[in-house]
């Protein structure tokens, strides 16, 4: 129940939280440390997210040091957590999808990002930041990864 300042009127009910819609292209820096190598570069996500849905999907492209200058694409699956500002995600790159490593794939999991509606360092708009762990070539751990993606 909510009351106005004068206390004469009350309204009953609840306000349903809105899930931020993250459809579109997000681009920014990533850093991967430890395991087989470390490096950084640019990561781009292209996401599809139905209005107020709790899950999303899309594609990911990464370039940079970690991939020896190559380009890798993968798929993304994610779900919003209860506070609707954080979500978990999994990035999967199929075997053969990494230049120079024909039999290897890659997975980023145990991952969490925070959605911020404004304040991106490059354009002041929405951005995502957080970290991930994962595996390269199925069993080689990526023990620390971070990224910050800005809505394009």
PDB file of C-alpha atoms in Angstrom:
ATOM      1  CA  UNK A   1       0.000   0.000   0.000  1.00  0.00           C
ATOM      2  CA  UNK A   2       1.299   3.430  -0.947  1.00  0.00           C
ATOM      3  CA  UNK A   3       0.043   6.742   0.478  1.00  0.00           C
ATOM      4  CA  UNK A   4       0.428  10.223  -0.935  1.00  0.00           C
ATOM      5  CA  UNK A   5       1.992  13.050   1.073  1.00  0.00           C
ATOM      6  CA  UNK A   6      -1.273  14.227   2.580  1.00  0.00           C
ATOM      7  CA  UNK A   7      -2.213  10.699   3.623  1.00  0.00           C
ATOM      8  CA  UNK A   8      -5.723  10.965   2.135  1.00  0.00           C
ATOM      9  CA  UNK A   9      -5.352   8.429  -0.637  1.00  0.00           C
ATOM     10  CA  UNK A  10      -3.933   4.952  -0.735  1.00  0.00           C
ATOM     11  CA  UNK A  11      -3.195   2.621  -3.609  1.00  0.00           C
ATOM     12  CA  UNK A  12      -2.840  -1.107  -3.165  1.00  0.00           C
ATOM     13  CA  UNK A  13      -0.848  -3.432  -5.368  1.00  0.00           C
ATOM     14  CA  UNK A  14       2.676  -4.122  -6.364  1.00  0.00           C
ATOM     15  CA  UNK A  15       4.972  -2.671  -8.957  1.00  0.00           C
ATOM     16  CA  UNK A  16       6.399  -5.365 -11.207  1.00  0.00           C
ATOM     17  CA  UNK A  17      10.087  -4.796 -11.870  1.00  0.00           C
ATOM     18  CA  UNK A  18      11.078  -4.366 -15.489  1.00  0.00           C
ATOM     19  CA  UNK A  19      13.842  -6.513 -16.893  1.00  0.00           C
ATOM     20  CA  UNK A  20      16.239  -4.340 -18.898  1.00  0.00           C
ATOM     21  CA  UNK A  21      16.098  -5.238 -22.592  1.00  0.00           C
ATOM     22  CA  UNK A  22      19.632  -5.934 -23.793  1.00  0.00           C
ATOM     23  CA  UNK A  23      18.857  -6.657 -27.454  1.00  0.00           C
ATOM     24  CA  UNK A  24      21.516  -5.240 -29.745  1.00  0.00           C
ATOM     25  CA  UNK A  25      25.258  -5.030 -30.117  1.00  0.00           C
ATOM     26  CA  UNK A  26      27.608  -4.692 -27.135  1.00  0.00           C
ATOM     27  CA  UNK A  27      31.326  -4.164 -27.652  1.00  0.00           C
ATOM     28  CA  UNK A  28      34.336  -3.658 -25.429  1.00  0.00           C
ATOM     29  CA  UNK A  29      37.537  -4.900 -23.890  1.00  0.00           C
ATOM     30  CA  UNK A  30      38.166  -8.300 -22.404  1.00  0.00           C
ATOM     31  CA  UNK A  31      41.103  -9.668 -20.442  1.00  0.00           C
ATOM     32  CA  UNK A  32      41.921 -13.343 -19.905  1.00  0.00           C
ATOM     33  CA  UNK A  33      44.528 -14.453 -17.408  1.00  0.00           C
ATOM     34  CA  UNK A  34      46.240 -17.601 -16.484  1.00  0.00           C
ATOM     35  CA  UNK A  35      45.770 -21.174 -17.614  1.00  0.00           C
ATOM     36  CA  UNK A  36      47.514 -21.489 -20.994  1.00  0.00           C
ATOM     37  CA  UNK A  37      48.089 -17.819 -21.694  1.00  0.00           C
ATOM     38  CA  UNK A  38      46.926 -14.330 -20.932  1.00  0.00           C
ATOM     39  CA  UNK A  39      45.935 -11.499 -23.169  1.00  0.00           C
ATOM     40  CA  UNK A  40      43.325  -8.954 -24.067  1.00  0.00           C
ATOM     41  CA  UNK A  41      41.374  -7.711 -27.035  1.00  0.00           C
ATOM     42  CA  UNK A  42      37.915  -6.768 -28.202  1.00  0.00           C
ATOM     43  CA  UNK A  43      34.752  -8.781 -27.585  1.00  0.00           C
ATOM     44  CA  UNK A  44      31.463  -8.131 -29.380  1.00  0.00           C
ATOM     45  CA  UNK A  45      28.117  -9.636 -28.424  1.00  0.00           C
ATOM     46  CA  UNK A  46      25.017  -9.466 -30.608  1.00  0.00           C
ATOM     47  CA  UNK A  47      22.076 -10.352 -28.385  1.00  0.00           C
ATOM     48  CA  UNK A  48      18.405 -11.145 -28.838  1.00  0.00           C
ATOM     49  CA  UNK A  49      16.230 -10.594 -25.813  1.00  0.00           C
ATOM     50  CA  UNK A  50      12.429 -10.632 -25.856  1.00  0.00           C
ATOM     51  CA  UNK A  51      10.780  -7.855 -23.859  1.00  0.00           C
ATOM     52  CA  UNK A  52      10.698  -8.695 -20.134  1.00  0.00           C
ATOM     53  CA  UNK A  53      12.030 -12.236 -20.740  1.00  0.00           C
ATOM     54  CA  UNK A  54      14.342 -13.738 -18.144  1.00  0.00           C
ATOM     55  CA  UNK A  55      16.657 -15.353 -20.708  1.00  0.00           C
ATOM     56  CA  UNK A  56      18.536 -14.213 -23.806  1.00  0.00           C
ATOM     57  CA  UNK A  57      20.810 -15.598 -26.498  1.00  0.00           C
ATOM     58  CA  UNK A  58      23.146 -14.395 -29.199  1.00  0.00           C
ATOM     59  CA  UNK A  59      26.556 -14.587 -30.769  1.00  0.00           C
ATOM     60  CA  UNK A  60      29.995 -13.520 -29.611  1.00  0.00           C
ATOM     61  CA  UNK A  61      33.112 -12.532 -31.532  1.00  0.00           C
ATOM     62  CA  UNK A  62      36.523 -12.019 -29.950  1.00  0.00           C
ATOM     63  CA  UNK A  63      39.762 -10.755 -31.436  1.00  0.00           C
ATOM     64  CA  UNK A  64      43.083  -9.964 -29.834  1.00  0.00           C
ATOM     65  CA  UNK A  65      46.168 -11.305 -28.124  1.00  0.00           C
ATOM     66  CA  UNK A  66      44.577 -14.384 -26.637  1.00  0.00           C
ATOM     67  CA  UNK A  67      43.631 -15.701 -30.062  1.00  0.00           C
ATOM     68  CA  UNK A  68      46.954 -14.841 -31.649  1.00  0.00           C
ATOM     69  CA  UNK A  69      45.314 -12.155 -33.738  1.00  0.00           C
ATOM     70  CA  UNK A  70      42.539 -14.402 -35.010  1.00  0.00           C
ATOM     71  CA  UNK A  71      38.788 -14.090 -34.729  1.00  0.00           C
ATOM     72  CA  UNK A  72      36.550 -16.533 -32.906  1.00  0.00           C
ATOM     73  CA  UNK A  73      32.773 -16.678 -32.810  1.00  0.00           C
ATOM     74  CA  UNK A  74      30.574 -18.479 -30.332  1.00  0.00           C
ATOM     75  CA  UNK A  75      27.080 -18.678 -28.915  1.00  0.00           C
ATOM     76  CA  UNK A  76      25.769 -17.040 -25.747  1.00  0.00           C
ATOM     77  CA  UNK A  77      23.022 -18.211 -23.408  1.00  0.00           C
ATOM     78  CA  UNK A  78      22.105 -16.249 -20.312  1.00  0.00           C
ATOM     79  CA  UNK A  79      19.536 -15.693 -17.589  1.00  0.00           C
ATOM     80  CA  UNK A  80      18.733 -12.755 -15.308  1.00  0.00           C
ATOM     81  CA  UNK A  81      19.139 -13.179 -11.587  1.00  0.00           C
ATOM     82  CA  UNK A  82      16.476 -12.128  -9.093  1.00  0.00           C
ATOM     83  CA  UNK A  83      17.649  -8.517  -8.724  1.00  0.00           C
ATOM     84  CA  UNK A  84      17.270  -7.904 -12.500  1.00  0.00           C
ATOM     85  CA  UNK A  85      20.577  -6.081 -12.697  1.00  0.00           C
ATOM     86  CA  UNK A  86      22.840  -9.091 -12.808  1.00  0.00           C
ATOM     87  CA  UNK A  87      22.796 -12.110 -15.026  1.00  0.00           C
ATOM     88  CA  UNK A  88      24.724 -15.282 -15.582  1.00  0.00           C
ATOM     89  CA  UNK A  89      25.932 -16.349 -18.993  1.00  0.00           C
ATOM     90  CA  UNK A  90      27.710 -19.139 -20.817  1.00  0.00           C
ATOM     91  CA  UNK A  91      29.725 -18.581 -23.983  1.00  0.00           C
ATOM     92  CA  UNK A  92      30.495 -21.660 -26.078  1.00  0.00           C
ATOM     93  CA  UNK A  93      32.932 -21.912 -28.974  1.00  0.00           C
ATOM     94  CA  UNK A  94      32.713 -25.187 -30.868  1.00  0.00           C
ATOM     95  CA  UNK A  95      35.832 -27.255 -31.575  1.00  0.00           C
ATOM     96  CA  UNK A  96      37.475 -25.912 -34.709  1.00  0.00           C
ATOM     97  CA  UNK A  97      36.312 -22.378 -33.969  1.00  0.00           C
ATOM     98  CA  UNK A  98      39.635 -21.076 -32.684  1.00  0.00           C
ATOM     99  CA  UNK A  99      42.344 -20.170 -35.228  1.00  0.00           C
ATOM    100  CA  UNK A 100      45.479 -22.263 -34.792  1.00  0.00           C
ATOM    101  CA  UNK A 101      43.751 -24.798 -32.522  1.00  0.00           C
ATOM    102  CA  UNK A 102      41.618 -26.928 -34.881  1.00  0.00           C
ATOM    103  CA  UNK A 103      40.519 -29.484 -32.297  1.00  0.00           C
ATOM    104  CA  UNK A 104      39.818 -27.030 -29.501  1.00  0.00           C
ATOM    105  CA  UNK A 105      36.732 -25.281 -28.272  1.00  0.00           C
ATOM    106  CA  UNK A 106      36.266 -22.838 -25.442  1.00  0.00           C
ATOM    107  CA  UNK A 107      33.643 -22.246 -22.757  1.00  0.00           C
ATOM    108  CA  UNK A 108      33.188 -19.269 -20.443  1.00  0.00           C
ATOM    109  CA  UNK A 109      30.970 -20.262 -17.554  1.00  0.00           C
ATOM    110  CA  UNK A 110      30.682 -19.546 -13.832  1.00  0.00           C
ATOM    111  CA  UNK A 111      30.092 -16.052 -15.114  1.00  0.00           C
ATOM    112  CA  UNK A 112      28.278 -12.984 -13.910  1.00  0.00           C
ATOM    113  CA  UNK A 113      27.773  -9.541 -15.390  1.00  0.00           C
ATOM    114  CA  UNK A 114      26.133  -6.442 -13.994  1.00  0.00           C
ATOM    115  CA  UNK A 115      23.882  -4.293 -16.191  1.00  0.00           C
ATOM    116  CA  UNK A 116      24.328  -0.550 -15.752  1.00  0.00           C
ATOM    117  CA  UNK A 117      21.788   1.716 -17.457  1.00  0.00           C
ATOM    118  CA  UNK A 118      24.192   4.647 -17.902  1.00  0.00           C
ATOM    119  CA  UNK A 119      27.747   5.809 -17.348  1.00  0.00           C
ATOM    120  CA  UNK A 120      29.731   3.850 -19.921  1.00  0.00           C
ATOM    121  CA  UNK A 121      33.235   5.283 -20.147  1.00  0.00           C
ATOM    122  CA  UNK A 122      33.098   5.699 -23.933  1.00  0.00           C
ATOM    123  CA  UNK A 123      29.611   7.094 -24.590  1.00  0.00           C
ATOM    124  CA  UNK A 124      27.843   7.530 -21.242  1.00  0.00           C
ATOM    125  CA  UNK A 125      25.231   4.918 -22.183  1.00  0.00           C
ATOM    126  CA  UNK A 126      24.383   1.436 -20.916  1.00  0.00           C
ATOM    127  CA  UNK A 127      27.125  -1.096 -20.297  1.00  0.00           C
ATOM    128  CA  UNK A 128      27.807  -4.540 -18.873  1.00  0.00           C
ATOM    129  CA  UNK A 129      30.774  -5.446 -16.703  1.00  0.00           C
ATOM    130  CA  UNK A 130      31.902  -8.472 -14.786  1.00  0.00           C
ATOM    131  CA  UNK A 131      33.969 -11.597 -14.893  1.00  0.00           C
ATOM    132  CA  UNK A 132      34.102 -15.200 -15.956  1.00  0.00           C
ATOM    133  CA  UNK A 133      35.964 -18.468 -15.601  1.00  0.00           C
ATOM    134  CA  UNK A 134      36.095 -21.220 -18.151  1.00  0.00           C
ATOM    135  CA  UNK A 135      37.976 -23.828 -20.122  1.00  0.00           C
ATOM    136  CA  UNK A 136      40.063 -23.811 -23.277  1.00  0.00           C
ATOM    137  CA  UNK A 137      40.380 -27.057 -25.256  1.00  0.00           C
ATOM    138  CA  UNK A 138      37.918 -28.659 -22.834  1.00  0.00           C
ATOM    139  CA  UNK A 139      40.255 -29.121 -19.879  1.00  0.00           C
ATOM    140  CA  UNK A 140      42.715 -26.204 -19.698  1.00  0.00           C
ATOM    141  CA  UNK A 141      41.324 -23.699 -17.192  1.00  0.00           C
ATOM    142  CA  UNK A 142      40.827 -20.007 -17.792  1.00  0.00           C
ATOM    143  CA  UNK A 143      41.108 -18.995 -14.183  1.00  0.00           C
ATOM    144  CA  UNK A 144      40.278 -15.313 -14.520  1.00  0.00           C
ATOM    145  CA  UNK A 145      38.542 -13.281 -17.173  1.00  0.00           C
ATOM    146  CA  UNK A 146      36.994  -9.836 -17.122  1.00  0.00           C
ATOM    147  CA  UNK A 147      35.080  -7.766 -19.618  1.00  0.00           C
ATOM    148  CA  UNK A 148      33.287  -4.475 -20.044  1.00  0.00           C
ATOM    149  CA  UNK A 149      30.859  -4.192 -22.954  1.00  0.00           C
ATOM    150  CA  UNK A 150      29.217  -0.939 -24.043  1.00  0.00           C
ATOM    151  CA  UNK A 151      25.890  -0.798 -25.889  1.00  0.00           C
ATOM    152  CA  UNK A 152      26.559   0.342 -29.465  1.00  0.00           C
TER     153      UNK A 152
END
